[in-house]
CSV table of C-alpha atoms in Angstrom, one decimal:
chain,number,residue,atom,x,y,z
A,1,UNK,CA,-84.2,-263.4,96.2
A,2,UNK,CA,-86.8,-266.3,96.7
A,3,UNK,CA,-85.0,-269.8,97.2
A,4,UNK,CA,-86.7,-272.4,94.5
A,5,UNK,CA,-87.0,-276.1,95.0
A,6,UNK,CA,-84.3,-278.3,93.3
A,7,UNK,CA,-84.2,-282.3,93.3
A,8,UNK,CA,-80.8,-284.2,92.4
A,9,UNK,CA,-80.4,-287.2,90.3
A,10,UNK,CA,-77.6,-289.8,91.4
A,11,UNK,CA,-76.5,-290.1,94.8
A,12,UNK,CA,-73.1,-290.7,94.5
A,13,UNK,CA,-69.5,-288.9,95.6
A,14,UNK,CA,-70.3,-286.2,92.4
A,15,UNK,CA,-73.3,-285.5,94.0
A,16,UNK,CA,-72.0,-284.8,97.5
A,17,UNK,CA,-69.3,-282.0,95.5
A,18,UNK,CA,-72.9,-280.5,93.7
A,19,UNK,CA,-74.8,-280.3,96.8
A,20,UNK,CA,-71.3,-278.6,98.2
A,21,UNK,CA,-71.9,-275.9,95.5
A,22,UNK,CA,-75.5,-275.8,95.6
A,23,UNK,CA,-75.8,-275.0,99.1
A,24,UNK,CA,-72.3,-272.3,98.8
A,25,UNK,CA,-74.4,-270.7,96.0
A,26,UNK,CA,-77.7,-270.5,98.3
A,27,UNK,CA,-80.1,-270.2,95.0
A,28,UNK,CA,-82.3,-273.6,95.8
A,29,UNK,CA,-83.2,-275.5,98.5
A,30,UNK,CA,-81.9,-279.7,97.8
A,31,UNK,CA,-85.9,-281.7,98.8
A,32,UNK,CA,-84.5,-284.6,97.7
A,33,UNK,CA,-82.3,-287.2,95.5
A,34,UNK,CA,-83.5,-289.6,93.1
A,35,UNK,CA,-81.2,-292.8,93.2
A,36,UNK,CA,-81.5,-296.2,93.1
A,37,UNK,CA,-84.3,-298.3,94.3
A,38,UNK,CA,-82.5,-299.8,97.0
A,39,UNK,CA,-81.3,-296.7,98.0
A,40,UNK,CA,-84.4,-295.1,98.6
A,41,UNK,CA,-84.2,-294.3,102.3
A,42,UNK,CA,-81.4,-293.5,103.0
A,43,UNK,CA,-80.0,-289.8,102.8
A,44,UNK,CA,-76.5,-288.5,101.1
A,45,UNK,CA,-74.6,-285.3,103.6
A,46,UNK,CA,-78.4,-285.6,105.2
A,47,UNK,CA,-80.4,-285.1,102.3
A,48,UNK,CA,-83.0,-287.6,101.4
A,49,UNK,CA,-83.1,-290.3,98.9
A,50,UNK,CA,-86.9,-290.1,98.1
A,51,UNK,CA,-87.4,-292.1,94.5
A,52,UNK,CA,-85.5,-293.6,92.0
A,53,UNK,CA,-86.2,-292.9,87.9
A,54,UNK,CA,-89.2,-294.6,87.6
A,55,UNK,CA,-90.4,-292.0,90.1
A,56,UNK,CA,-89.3,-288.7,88.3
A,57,UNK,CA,-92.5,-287.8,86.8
A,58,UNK,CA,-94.7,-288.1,90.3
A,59,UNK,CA,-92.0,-286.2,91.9
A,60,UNK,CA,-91.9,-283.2,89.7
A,61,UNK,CA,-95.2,-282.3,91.4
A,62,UNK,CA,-92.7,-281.4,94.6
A,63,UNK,CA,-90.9,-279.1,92.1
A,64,UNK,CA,-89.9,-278.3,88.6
A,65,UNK,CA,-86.1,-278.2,89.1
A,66,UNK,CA,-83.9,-280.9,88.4
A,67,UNK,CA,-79.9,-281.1,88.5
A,68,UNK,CA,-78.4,-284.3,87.0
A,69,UNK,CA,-75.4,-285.6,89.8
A,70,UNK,CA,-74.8,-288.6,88.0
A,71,UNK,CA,-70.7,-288.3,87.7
A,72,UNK,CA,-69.0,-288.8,84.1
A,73,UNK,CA,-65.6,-290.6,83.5
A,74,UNK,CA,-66.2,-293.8,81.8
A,75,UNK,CA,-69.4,-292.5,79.6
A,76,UNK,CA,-72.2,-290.2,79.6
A,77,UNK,CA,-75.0,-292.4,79.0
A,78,UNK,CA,-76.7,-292.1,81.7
A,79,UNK,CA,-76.8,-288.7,81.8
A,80,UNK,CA,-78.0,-288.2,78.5
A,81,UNK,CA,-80.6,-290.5,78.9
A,82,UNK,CA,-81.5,-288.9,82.4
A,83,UNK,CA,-81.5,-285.2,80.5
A,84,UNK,CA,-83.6,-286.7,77.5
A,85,UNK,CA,-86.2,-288.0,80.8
A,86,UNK,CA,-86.4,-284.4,81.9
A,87,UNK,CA,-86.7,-282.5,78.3
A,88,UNK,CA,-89.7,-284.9,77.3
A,89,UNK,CA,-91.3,-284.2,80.8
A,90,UNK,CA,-90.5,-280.4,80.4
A,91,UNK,CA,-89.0,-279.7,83.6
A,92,UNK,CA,-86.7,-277.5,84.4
A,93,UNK,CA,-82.6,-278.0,84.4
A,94,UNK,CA,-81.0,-274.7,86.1
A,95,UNK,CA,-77.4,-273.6,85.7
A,96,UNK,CA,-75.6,-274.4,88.8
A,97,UNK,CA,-72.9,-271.6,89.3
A,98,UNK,CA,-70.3,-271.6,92.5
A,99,UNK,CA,-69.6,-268.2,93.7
A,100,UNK,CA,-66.0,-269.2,93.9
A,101,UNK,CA,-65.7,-269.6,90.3
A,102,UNK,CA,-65.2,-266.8,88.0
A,103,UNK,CA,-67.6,-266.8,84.9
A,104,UNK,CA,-66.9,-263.9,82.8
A,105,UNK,CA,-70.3,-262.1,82.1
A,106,UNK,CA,-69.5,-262.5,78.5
A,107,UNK,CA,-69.5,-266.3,78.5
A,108,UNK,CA,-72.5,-268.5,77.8
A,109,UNK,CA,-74.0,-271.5,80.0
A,110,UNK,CA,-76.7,-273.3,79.5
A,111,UNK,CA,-79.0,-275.2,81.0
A,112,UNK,CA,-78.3,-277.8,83.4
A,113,UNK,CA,-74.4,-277.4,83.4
A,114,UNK,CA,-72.5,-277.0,86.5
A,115,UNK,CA,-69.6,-274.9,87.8
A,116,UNK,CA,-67.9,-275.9,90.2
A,117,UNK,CA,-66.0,-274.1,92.8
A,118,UNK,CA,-63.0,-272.1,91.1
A,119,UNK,CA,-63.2,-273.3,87.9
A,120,UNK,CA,-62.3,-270.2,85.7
A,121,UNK,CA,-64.5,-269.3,82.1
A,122,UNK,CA,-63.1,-266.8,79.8
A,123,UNK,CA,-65.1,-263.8,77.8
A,124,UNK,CA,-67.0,-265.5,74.7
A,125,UNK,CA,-66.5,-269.0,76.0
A,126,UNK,CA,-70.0,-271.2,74.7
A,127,UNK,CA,-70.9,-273.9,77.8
A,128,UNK,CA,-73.6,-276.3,76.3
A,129,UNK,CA,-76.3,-278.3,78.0
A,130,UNK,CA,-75.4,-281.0,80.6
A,131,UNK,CA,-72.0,-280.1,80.8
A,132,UNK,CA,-69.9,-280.5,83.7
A,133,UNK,CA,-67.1,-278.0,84.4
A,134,UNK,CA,-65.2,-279.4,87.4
A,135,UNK,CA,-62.6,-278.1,90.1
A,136,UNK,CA,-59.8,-276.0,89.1
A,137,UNK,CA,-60.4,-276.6,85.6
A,138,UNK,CA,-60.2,-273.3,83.1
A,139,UNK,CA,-61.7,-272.3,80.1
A,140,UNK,CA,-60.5,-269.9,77.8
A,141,UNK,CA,-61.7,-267.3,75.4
A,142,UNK,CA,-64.1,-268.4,72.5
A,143,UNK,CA,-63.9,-271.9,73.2
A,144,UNK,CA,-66.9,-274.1,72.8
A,145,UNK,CA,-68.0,-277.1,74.9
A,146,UNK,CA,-70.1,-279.4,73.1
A,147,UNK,CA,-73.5,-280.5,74.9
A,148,UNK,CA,-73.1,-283.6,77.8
A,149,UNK,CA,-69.3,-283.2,78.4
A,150,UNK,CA,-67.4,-283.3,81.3
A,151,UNK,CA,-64.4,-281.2,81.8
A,152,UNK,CA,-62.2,-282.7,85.1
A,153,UNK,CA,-60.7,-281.0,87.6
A,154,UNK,CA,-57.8,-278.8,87.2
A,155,UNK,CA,-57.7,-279.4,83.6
A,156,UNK,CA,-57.0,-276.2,81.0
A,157,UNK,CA,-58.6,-276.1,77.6
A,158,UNK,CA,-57.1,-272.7,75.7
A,159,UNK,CA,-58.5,-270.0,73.5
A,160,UNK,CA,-60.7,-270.8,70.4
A,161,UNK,CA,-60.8,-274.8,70.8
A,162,UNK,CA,-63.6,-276.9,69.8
A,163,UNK,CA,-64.4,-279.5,72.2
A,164,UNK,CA,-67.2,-282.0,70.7
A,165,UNK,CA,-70.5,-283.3,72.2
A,166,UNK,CA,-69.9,-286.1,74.7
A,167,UNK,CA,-66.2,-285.3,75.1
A,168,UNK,CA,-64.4,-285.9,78.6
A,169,UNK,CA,-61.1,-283.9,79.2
A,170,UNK,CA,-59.5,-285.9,82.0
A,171,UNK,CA,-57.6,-284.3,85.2
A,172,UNK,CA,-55.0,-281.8,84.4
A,173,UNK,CA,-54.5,-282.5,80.9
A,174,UNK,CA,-53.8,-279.5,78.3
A,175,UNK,CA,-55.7,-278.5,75.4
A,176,UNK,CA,-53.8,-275.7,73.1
A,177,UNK,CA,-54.6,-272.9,71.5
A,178,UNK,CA,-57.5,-273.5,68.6
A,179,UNK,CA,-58.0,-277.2,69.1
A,180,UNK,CA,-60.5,-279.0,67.7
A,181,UNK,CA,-61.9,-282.4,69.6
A,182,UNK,CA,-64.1,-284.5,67.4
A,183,UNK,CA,-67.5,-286.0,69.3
A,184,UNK,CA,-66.9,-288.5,71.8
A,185,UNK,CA,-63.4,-287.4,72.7
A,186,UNK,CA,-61.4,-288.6,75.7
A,187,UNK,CA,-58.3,-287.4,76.7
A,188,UNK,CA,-56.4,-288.9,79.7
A,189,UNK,CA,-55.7,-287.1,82.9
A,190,UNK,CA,-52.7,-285.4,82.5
A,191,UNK,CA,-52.3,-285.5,78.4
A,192,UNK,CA,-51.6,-282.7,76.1
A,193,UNK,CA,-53.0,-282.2,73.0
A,194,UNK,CA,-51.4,-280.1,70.4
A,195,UNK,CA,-53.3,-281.2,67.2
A,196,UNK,CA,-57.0,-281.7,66.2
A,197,UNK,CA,-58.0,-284.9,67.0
A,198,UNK,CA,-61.6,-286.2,65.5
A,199,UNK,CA,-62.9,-288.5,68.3
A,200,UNK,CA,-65.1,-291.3,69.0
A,201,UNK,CA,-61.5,-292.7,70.8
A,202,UNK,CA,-59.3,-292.3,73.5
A,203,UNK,CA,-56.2,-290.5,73.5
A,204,UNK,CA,-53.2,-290.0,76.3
A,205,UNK,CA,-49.4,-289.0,76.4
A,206,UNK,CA,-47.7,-286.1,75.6
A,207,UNK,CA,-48.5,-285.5,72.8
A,208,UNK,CA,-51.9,-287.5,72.8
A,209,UNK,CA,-52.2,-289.9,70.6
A,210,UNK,CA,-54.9,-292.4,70.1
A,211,UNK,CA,-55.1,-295.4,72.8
A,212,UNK,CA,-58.2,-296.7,71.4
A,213,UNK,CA,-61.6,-296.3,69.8
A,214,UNK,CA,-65.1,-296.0,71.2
């Protein structure tokens, strides 16, 4: 198997758990990080910051691959806008897969998502773009992630749920059976939710219940 180029974007502790994976998965080769400006120069786990946003487009000449390792826990704008940045310069946004997770071979990921070491995803589960599926965390049967979400670590989101676009399921919280989460869903670390909720808030306690909107 030939080893293809990746670059990273966003230097910051995410990153150093993606470069973890990359390098256990030993599909690409890390050339570089894109960060910011002031940062350029200086390296993350020995890997060099060569460019900050501005720079994406002259750097794509290096290679076509691109992995977004901007973190998600307050919002996702940044990584949306740094995924709309790639699409409109039609490069390339791999699926990053540990080989310590288990991803059934009936599940679907797509592109520019990554799995991180022993997260678990069930038979029929839908993964869409730019999604982060973090440590520990499991996914059940025929549940669907909407696109730029973030699933935290050890977190458990149960057969035939509906998680919506931009949605961020915080550590170790519970999703039940056939849930669905509106858009813009975000459910405190250690929550459970046991009813559809339609999103564009925050929600926490047992059972979540809206903290706030968003």
């Amino acid at each position: 198997m030939k080893i293809k180029k990746i670059i990273l974007i966003g230097g910051g502790g995410h990153c150093c758990s993606v470069i973890d994976v990359i390098l256990t998965e030993n599909k690409f080769e890390i050339i570089g990080i894109i960060d910011k400006e002031e940062n350029i120069g200086k390296s993350v786990l020995g890997f060099p910051i060569i460019g900050s946003d501005n720079d994406i487009a002259n750097i794509s000449i290096n290679s076509p691959n691109f992995i977004i390792t901007i973190g998600q826990i307050k919002n996702n704008q940044n990584r949306v806008k740094l995924y709309n940045i790639l699409k409109s310069l039609n490069l390339n946004l791999p699926v990053i897969v540990s080989p310590k997770a288990y991803v059934s071979k009936y599940s679907e990921i797509n592109e520019g998502t990554v799995i991180m070491h022993n997260a678990f995803i069930n038979a029929r589960a839908v993964i869409n773009h730019n999604c982060i599926i973090n440590t520990n965390s499991i996914i059940e049967h025929d549940v669907i992630i909407g696109e730029h979400s973030h699933v935290s670590t050890g977190a458990i989101i149960n057969g035939e749920c509906i998680i919506g676009a931009n949605s961020f399921i915080g550590s170790n919280s519970v999703i039940i059976n056939g849930i669905k989460l509106g858009q813009n869903s975000i459910i405190g670390a250690g929550s459970v939710v046991i009813s559809d909720l339609p999103g564009n808030a925050v929600y926490a306690g047992i059972p979540a219940k809206k903290i706030t909107n968003i």
